[in-house]
mmCIF file of C-alpha atoms in Angstrom:
data_model
loop_
_atom_site.group_PDB
_atom_site.id
_atom_site.type_symbol
_atom_site.label_atom_id
_atom_site.label_comp_id
_atom_site.label_asym_id
_atom_site.label_seq_id
_atom_site.Cartn_x
_atom_site.Cartn_y
_atom_site.Cartn_z
ATOM 1 C CA MET A 1 203.166 136.524 101.326
ATOM 2 C CA ILE A 2 200.070 136.629 103.508
ATOM 3 C CA SER A 3 199.854 137.090 107.283
ATOM 4 C CA VAL A 4 196.321 136.454 108.547
ATOM 5 C CA SER A 5 195.292 138.656 111.462
ATOM 6 C CA LEU A 6 193.541 136.969 114.376
ATOM 7 C CA LEU A 7 192.307 140.259 115.868
ATOM 8 C CA ASN A 8 188.605 139.781 115.118
ATOM 9 C CA ILE A 9 188.540 136.104 116.125
ATOM 10 C CA LYS A 10 190.847 136.175 119.133
ATOM 11 C CA ASP A 11 188.323 134.451 121.426
ATOM 12 C CA ASN A 12 187.129 131.881 118.900
ATOM 13 C CA GLU A 13 189.341 128.825 119.066
ATOM 14 C CA GLU A 14 187.527 127.081 116.210
ATOM 15 C CA LYS A 15 188.014 130.037 113.887
ATOM 16 C CA ILE A 16 191.670 130.252 114.866
ATOM 17 C CA LYS A 17 192.070 126.579 113.960
ATOM 18 C CA GLU A 18 190.384 127.300 110.634
ATOM 19 C CA VAL A 19 192.971 130.001 109.952
ATOM 20 C CA ASP A 20 195.748 127.601 110.884
ATOM 21 C CA GLN A 21 194.436 125.139 108.306
ATOM 22 C CA LEU A 22 194.906 127.711 105.533
ATOM 23 C CA HIS A 23 198.672 127.203 105.815
ATOM 24 C CA SER A 24 199.264 130.914 105.258
ATOM 25 C CA ASP A 25 202.787 132.262 105.486
ATOM 26 C CA TYR A 26 202.110 133.746 108.933
ATOM 27 C CA VAL A 27 199.436 134.486 111.481
ATOM 28 C CA HIS A 28 199.448 138.110 112.598
ATOM 29 C CA ILE A 29 198.952 138.579 116.325
ATOM 30 C CA ASP A 30 198.068 142.102 117.474
ATOM 31 C CA VAL A 31 198.869 142.964 121.089
ATOM 32 C CA MET A 32 197.518 146.213 122.572
ATOM 33 C CA ASP A 33 198.042 147.670 126.031
ATOM 34 C CA GLY A 34 195.119 150.113 126.209
ATOM 35 C CA GLU A 35 197.613 152.987 126.461
ATOM 36 C CA PHE A 36 199.526 153.249 123.200
ATOM 37 C CA VAL A 37 196.154 152.571 121.567
ATOM 38 C CA ASN A 38 192.705 152.770 123.169
ATOM 39 C CA ASN A 39 191.968 149.081 122.778
ATOM 40 C CA LYS A 40 193.406 146.358 125.016
ATOM 41 C CA ILE A 41 194.069 142.955 123.461
ATOM 42 C CA ASP A 42 196.292 140.101 124.528
ATOM 43 C CA PHE A 43 196.931 136.606 123.244
ATOM 44 C CA GLU A 44 198.696 135.163 126.258
ATOM 45 C CA ASN A 45 196.661 131.962 125.928
ATOM 46 C CA LEU A 46 196.801 131.487 122.170
ATOM 47 C CA PRO A 47 195.918 127.918 121.116
ATOM 48 C CA PHE A 48 198.720 125.898 119.600
ATOM 49 C CA MET A 49 199.189 126.744 115.924
ATOM 50 C CA ASN A 50 201.447 125.293 113.252
ATOM 51 C CA THR A 51 201.615 128.558 111.286
ATOM 52 C CA LYS A 52 204.576 130.855 111.889
ATOM 53 C CA ARG A 53 203.804 133.816 114.118
ATOM 54 C CA ASP A 54 204.127 137.489 113.236
ATOM 55 C CA ILE A 55 203.549 139.466 116.454
ATOM 56 C CA HIS A 56 202.745 143.189 116.387
ATOM 57 C CA LEU A 57 203.181 145.033 119.689
ATOM 58 C CA MET A 58 201.094 148.214 120.025
ATOM 59 C CA VAL A 59 202.358 148.927 123.533
ATOM 60 C CA TYR A 60 204.530 151.327 125.526
ATOM 61 C CA ASP A 61 206.251 148.824 127.824
ATOM 62 C CA ILE A 62 207.930 147.044 124.941
ATOM 63 C CA PRO A 63 210.516 144.997 126.935
ATOM 64 C CA ARG A 64 207.792 143.500 129.141
ATOM 65 C CA TYR A 65 205.744 142.378 126.164
ATOM 66 C CA ILE A 66 208.773 141.061 124.298
ATOM 67 C CA ASP A 67 209.443 138.784 127.251
ATOM 68 C CA ILE A 68 205.794 137.699 127.556
ATOM 69 C CA TYR A 69 205.409 136.817 123.881
ATOM 70 C CA SER A 70 208.824 135.261 123.394
ATOM 71 C CA LYS A 71 207.228 131.957 124.483
ATOM 72 C CA TYR A 72 205.477 131.804 121.081
ATOM 73 C CA LYS A 73 208.847 131.894 119.316
ATOM 74 C CA PRO A 74 207.665 134.488 116.784
ATOM 75 C CA GLU A 75 209.297 134.664 113.394
ATOM 76 C CA TYR A 76 208.854 138.450 113.545
ATOM 77 C CA LEU A 77 208.320 140.593 116.626
ATOM 78 C CA THR A 78 207.400 144.167 115.746
ATOM 79 C CA PHE A 79 207.245 147.281 117.919
ATOM 80 C CA HIS A 80 206.219 150.863 117.142
ATOM 81 C CA LEU A 81 208.720 153.613 116.518
ATOM 82 C CA GLU A 82 206.311 156.053 118.171
ATOM 83 C CA ALA A 83 206.220 154.039 121.415
ATOM 84 C CA THR A 84 209.829 154.464 122.520
ATOM 85 C CA GLU A 85 212.864 156.712 122.472
ATOM 86 C CA LYS A 86 215.122 153.682 123.029
ATOM 87 C CA VAL A 87 214.728 152.154 119.589
ATOM 88 C CA GLU A 88 218.135 150.504 119.409
ATOM 89 C CA GLU A 89 217.646 148.937 122.850
ATOM 90 C CA MET A 90 214.357 147.420 121.673
ATOM 91 C CA ILE A 91 216.034 146.063 118.546
ATOM 92 C CA ALA A 92 218.757 144.447 120.664
ATOM 93 C CA HIS A 93 216.203 142.990 123.083
ATOM 94 C CA ILE A 94 214.284 141.275 120.283
ATOM 95 C CA LYS A 95 217.484 139.896 118.784
ATOM 96 C CA ARG A 96 218.343 138.370 122.154
ATOM 97 C CA ILE A 97 215.222 136.185 122.030
ATOM 98 C CA ASN A 98 216.229 134.994 118.536
ATOM 99 C CA SER A 99 213.292 136.568 116.702
ATOM 100 C CA LYS A 100 213.526 138.766 113.643
ATOM 101 C CA VAL A 101 213.069 142.456 114.405
ATOM 102 C CA GLY A 102 210.166 144.450 113.012
ATOM 103 C CA ILE A 103 209.543 148.174 113.387
ATOM 104 C CA SER A 104 206.217 149.826 112.599
ATOM 105 C CA ILE A 105 204.983 153.344 111.903
ATOM 106 C CA CYS A 106 201.485 154.840 112.132
ATOM 107 C CA PRO A 107 199.810 156.541 109.162
ATOM 108 C CA ASN A 108 200.935 160.046 110.164
ATOM 109 C CA THR A 109 204.573 159.094 110.813
ATOM 110 C CA LYS A 110 207.091 159.876 108.084
ATOM 111 C CA VAL A 111 209.242 157.128 106.627
ATOM 112 C CA GLU A 112 212.306 159.349 107.037
ATOM 113 C CA LEU A 113 212.191 158.791 110.812
ATOM 114 C CA LEU A 114 213.051 155.146 110.175
ATOM 115 C CA LEU A 115 216.295 155.919 108.337
ATOM 116 C CA PRO A 116 218.664 155.415 111.314
ATOM 117 C CA TYR A 117 217.306 151.889 111.899
ATOM 118 C CA LEU A 118 216.690 150.366 108.473
ATOM 119 C CA ALA A 119 220.042 148.588 108.364
ATOM 120 C CA GLN A 120 219.286 146.879 111.690
ATOM 121 C CA VAL A 121 215.764 145.536 111.199
ATOM 122 C CA ASP A 122 214.299 142.556 109.371
ATOM 123 C CA LEU A 123 210.841 143.976 108.719
ATOM 124 C CA VAL A 124 209.156 147.363 108.370
ATOM 125 C CA LEU A 125 205.416 147.383 109.020
ATOM 126 C CA ILE A 126 203.472 150.210 107.394
ATOM 127 C CA MET A 127 200.127 150.872 109.051
ATOM 128 C CA THR A 128 197.488 151.861 106.496
ATOM 129 C CA VAL A 129 194.868 152.454 109.207
ATOM 130 C CA GLU A 130 195.099 154.013 112.650
ATOM 131 C CA PRO A 131 196.273 151.235 114.982
ATOM 132 C CA GLY A 132 193.880 149.936 117.599
ATOM 133 C CA LYS A 133 190.976 148.202 115.932
ATOM 134 C CA GLY A 134 190.121 146.055 112.927
ATOM 135 C CA GLY A 135 187.710 146.694 110.090
ATOM 136 C CA GLN A 136 188.952 150.171 109.129
ATOM 137 C CA SER A 137 189.345 151.421 105.566
ATOM 138 C CA PHE A 138 192.727 151.454 103.833
ATOM 139 C CA ILE A 139 194.327 154.933 103.811
ATOM 140 C CA ILE A 140 195.534 155.285 100.238
ATOM 141 C CA ASP A 141 197.871 158.173 101.096
ATOM 142 C CA CYS A 142 200.033 155.728 103.058
ATOM 143 C CA ALA A 143 200.782 153.566 100.024
ATOM 144 C CA HIS A 144 203.658 155.779 98.827
ATOM 145 C CA LYS A 145 205.643 154.724 101.910
ATOM 146 C CA ILE A 146 205.821 151.200 100.508
ATOM 147 C CA ASP A 147 207.479 152.468 97.347
ATOM 148 C CA ILE A 148 209.919 154.656 99.281
ATOM 149 C CA LEU A 149 210.958 151.697 101.429
ATOM 150 C CA LYS A 150 211.521 149.519 98.392
ATOM 151 C CA GLU A 151 213.705 152.193 96.788
ATOM 152 C CA LEU A 152 215.720 152.610 99.989
ATOM 153 C CA ARG A 153 216.194 148.852 100.286
ATOM 154 C CA GLU A 154 217.473 148.525 96.738
ATOM 155 C CA LYS A 155 219.699 151.598 96.936
ATOM 156 C CA ASN A 156 221.331 150.611 100.239
ATOM 157 C CA HIS A 157 221.215 146.816 99.920
ATOM 158 C CA TYR A 158 219.096 146.456 103.049
ATOM 159 C CA HIS A 159 217.445 143.120 103.768
ATOM 160 C CA TYR A 160 214.161 144.061 105.518
ATOM 161 C CA LYS A 161 210.760 142.844 104.357
ATOM 162 C CA ILE A 162 207.978 145.374 103.805
ATOM 163 C CA GLU A 163 204.689 144.512 105.482
ATOM 164 C CA VAL A 164 201.365 146.375 105.142
ATOM 165 C CA ASP A 165 198.580 146.218 107.718
ATOM 166 C CA GLY A 166 195.130 147.813 107.658
ATOM 167 C CA GLY A 167 192.169 147.550 105.342
ATOM 168 C CA VAL A 168 193.944 145.147 102.998
ATOM 169 C CA ASN A 169 191.638 143.218 100.684
ATOM 170 C CA GLU A 170 191.437 142.050 97.067
ATOM 171 C CA VAL A 171 190.942 145.670 95.896
ATOM 172 C CA THR A 172 193.407 147.578 98.075
ATOM 173 C CA LYS A 173 196.159 145.001 97.565
ATOM 174 C CA GLU A 174 196.721 146.700 94.202
ATOM 175 C CA TYR A 175 198.241 149.645 96.094
ATOM 176 C CA CYS A 176 200.683 147.273 97.793
ATOM 177 C CA LYS A 177 202.475 145.689 94.852
ATOM 178 C CA ASN A 178 205.895 146.597 96.228
ATOM 179 C CA ALA A 179 205.175 145.045 99.626
ATOM 180 C CA ASP A 180 206.411 141.592 100.623
ATOM 181 C CA ILE A 181 203.809 140.672 103.265
ATOM 182 C CA LEU A 182 200.145 141.676 103.380
ATOM 183 C CA VAL A 183 198.269 141.459 106.662
ATOM 184 C CA VAL A 184 194.712 140.333 105.957
ATOM 185 C CA GLY A 185 192.188 140.635 108.751
ATOM 186 C CA SER A 186 188.459 141.293 108.671
ATOM 187 C CA TYR A 187 188.253 140.786 104.898
ATOM 188 C CA LEU A 188 188.986 137.118 105.591
ATOM 189 C CA THR A 189 188.072 136.417 109.201
ATOM 190 C CA MET A 190 184.653 138.085 109.060
ATOM 191 C CA SER A 191 183.698 136.137 105.928
ATOM 192 C CA ASP A 192 181.859 132.830 105.565
ATOM 193 C CA ASN A 193 184.559 131.258 103.421
ATOM 194 C CA TYR A 194 188.115 131.643 104.662
ATOM 195 C CA LEU A 195 189.678 129.600 101.878
ATOM 196 C CA GLU A 196 187.973 131.569 99.117
ATOM 197 C CA LYS A 197 189.070 134.912 100.566
ATOM 198 C CA TYR A 198 192.600 133.638 101.119
ATOM 199 C CA GLN A 199 192.831 132.425 97.532
ATOM 200 C CA ASN A 200 191.548 135.800 96.305
ATOM 201 C CA MET A 201 194.507 137.434 98.005
ATOM 202 C CA LEU A 202 196.915 135.108 96.241
ATOM 203 C CA LYS A 203 195.720 136.000 92.754
#
């Protein structure tokens, strides 16, 4: 499955409509508070879209942003493990707004830290770049986390999806064969032909 990131076109309504017309599985909406990451990005006035929403919170005040973005009725709402010590409270909060729960880890965070929560979440988002800005190169050393998560899911009969975000393109997708959802950003949105790039990712 493909989730198209709107990060690089967040202020371009025409480009956002063009993404919507791809009929991808999801649109990936990055939200940043300027504290958890250096960048500050919000989508509080996102144009209406038909595509299901996959919202990624890179913020410290997770409850506040859950409430703000609940209006978009996201399919997945993902927060960072590194941003809170109250992980189970965040999981419960997202469930209360009837979204599926995602949890994300940065490139330097070990998968093992997710073990207490894997039975409770619907999605695990592996960052293959440092969170905070688009256009970075895929960190190959992160790819092994995808395989570990797949093994854990099969062994324990967990139900979460595995999502990969950062530097994903038609070359680096080969490192992500055990992932369920690929977040595609600048590879597609900074190109002249959205449909061609999208179809390349489906091959």
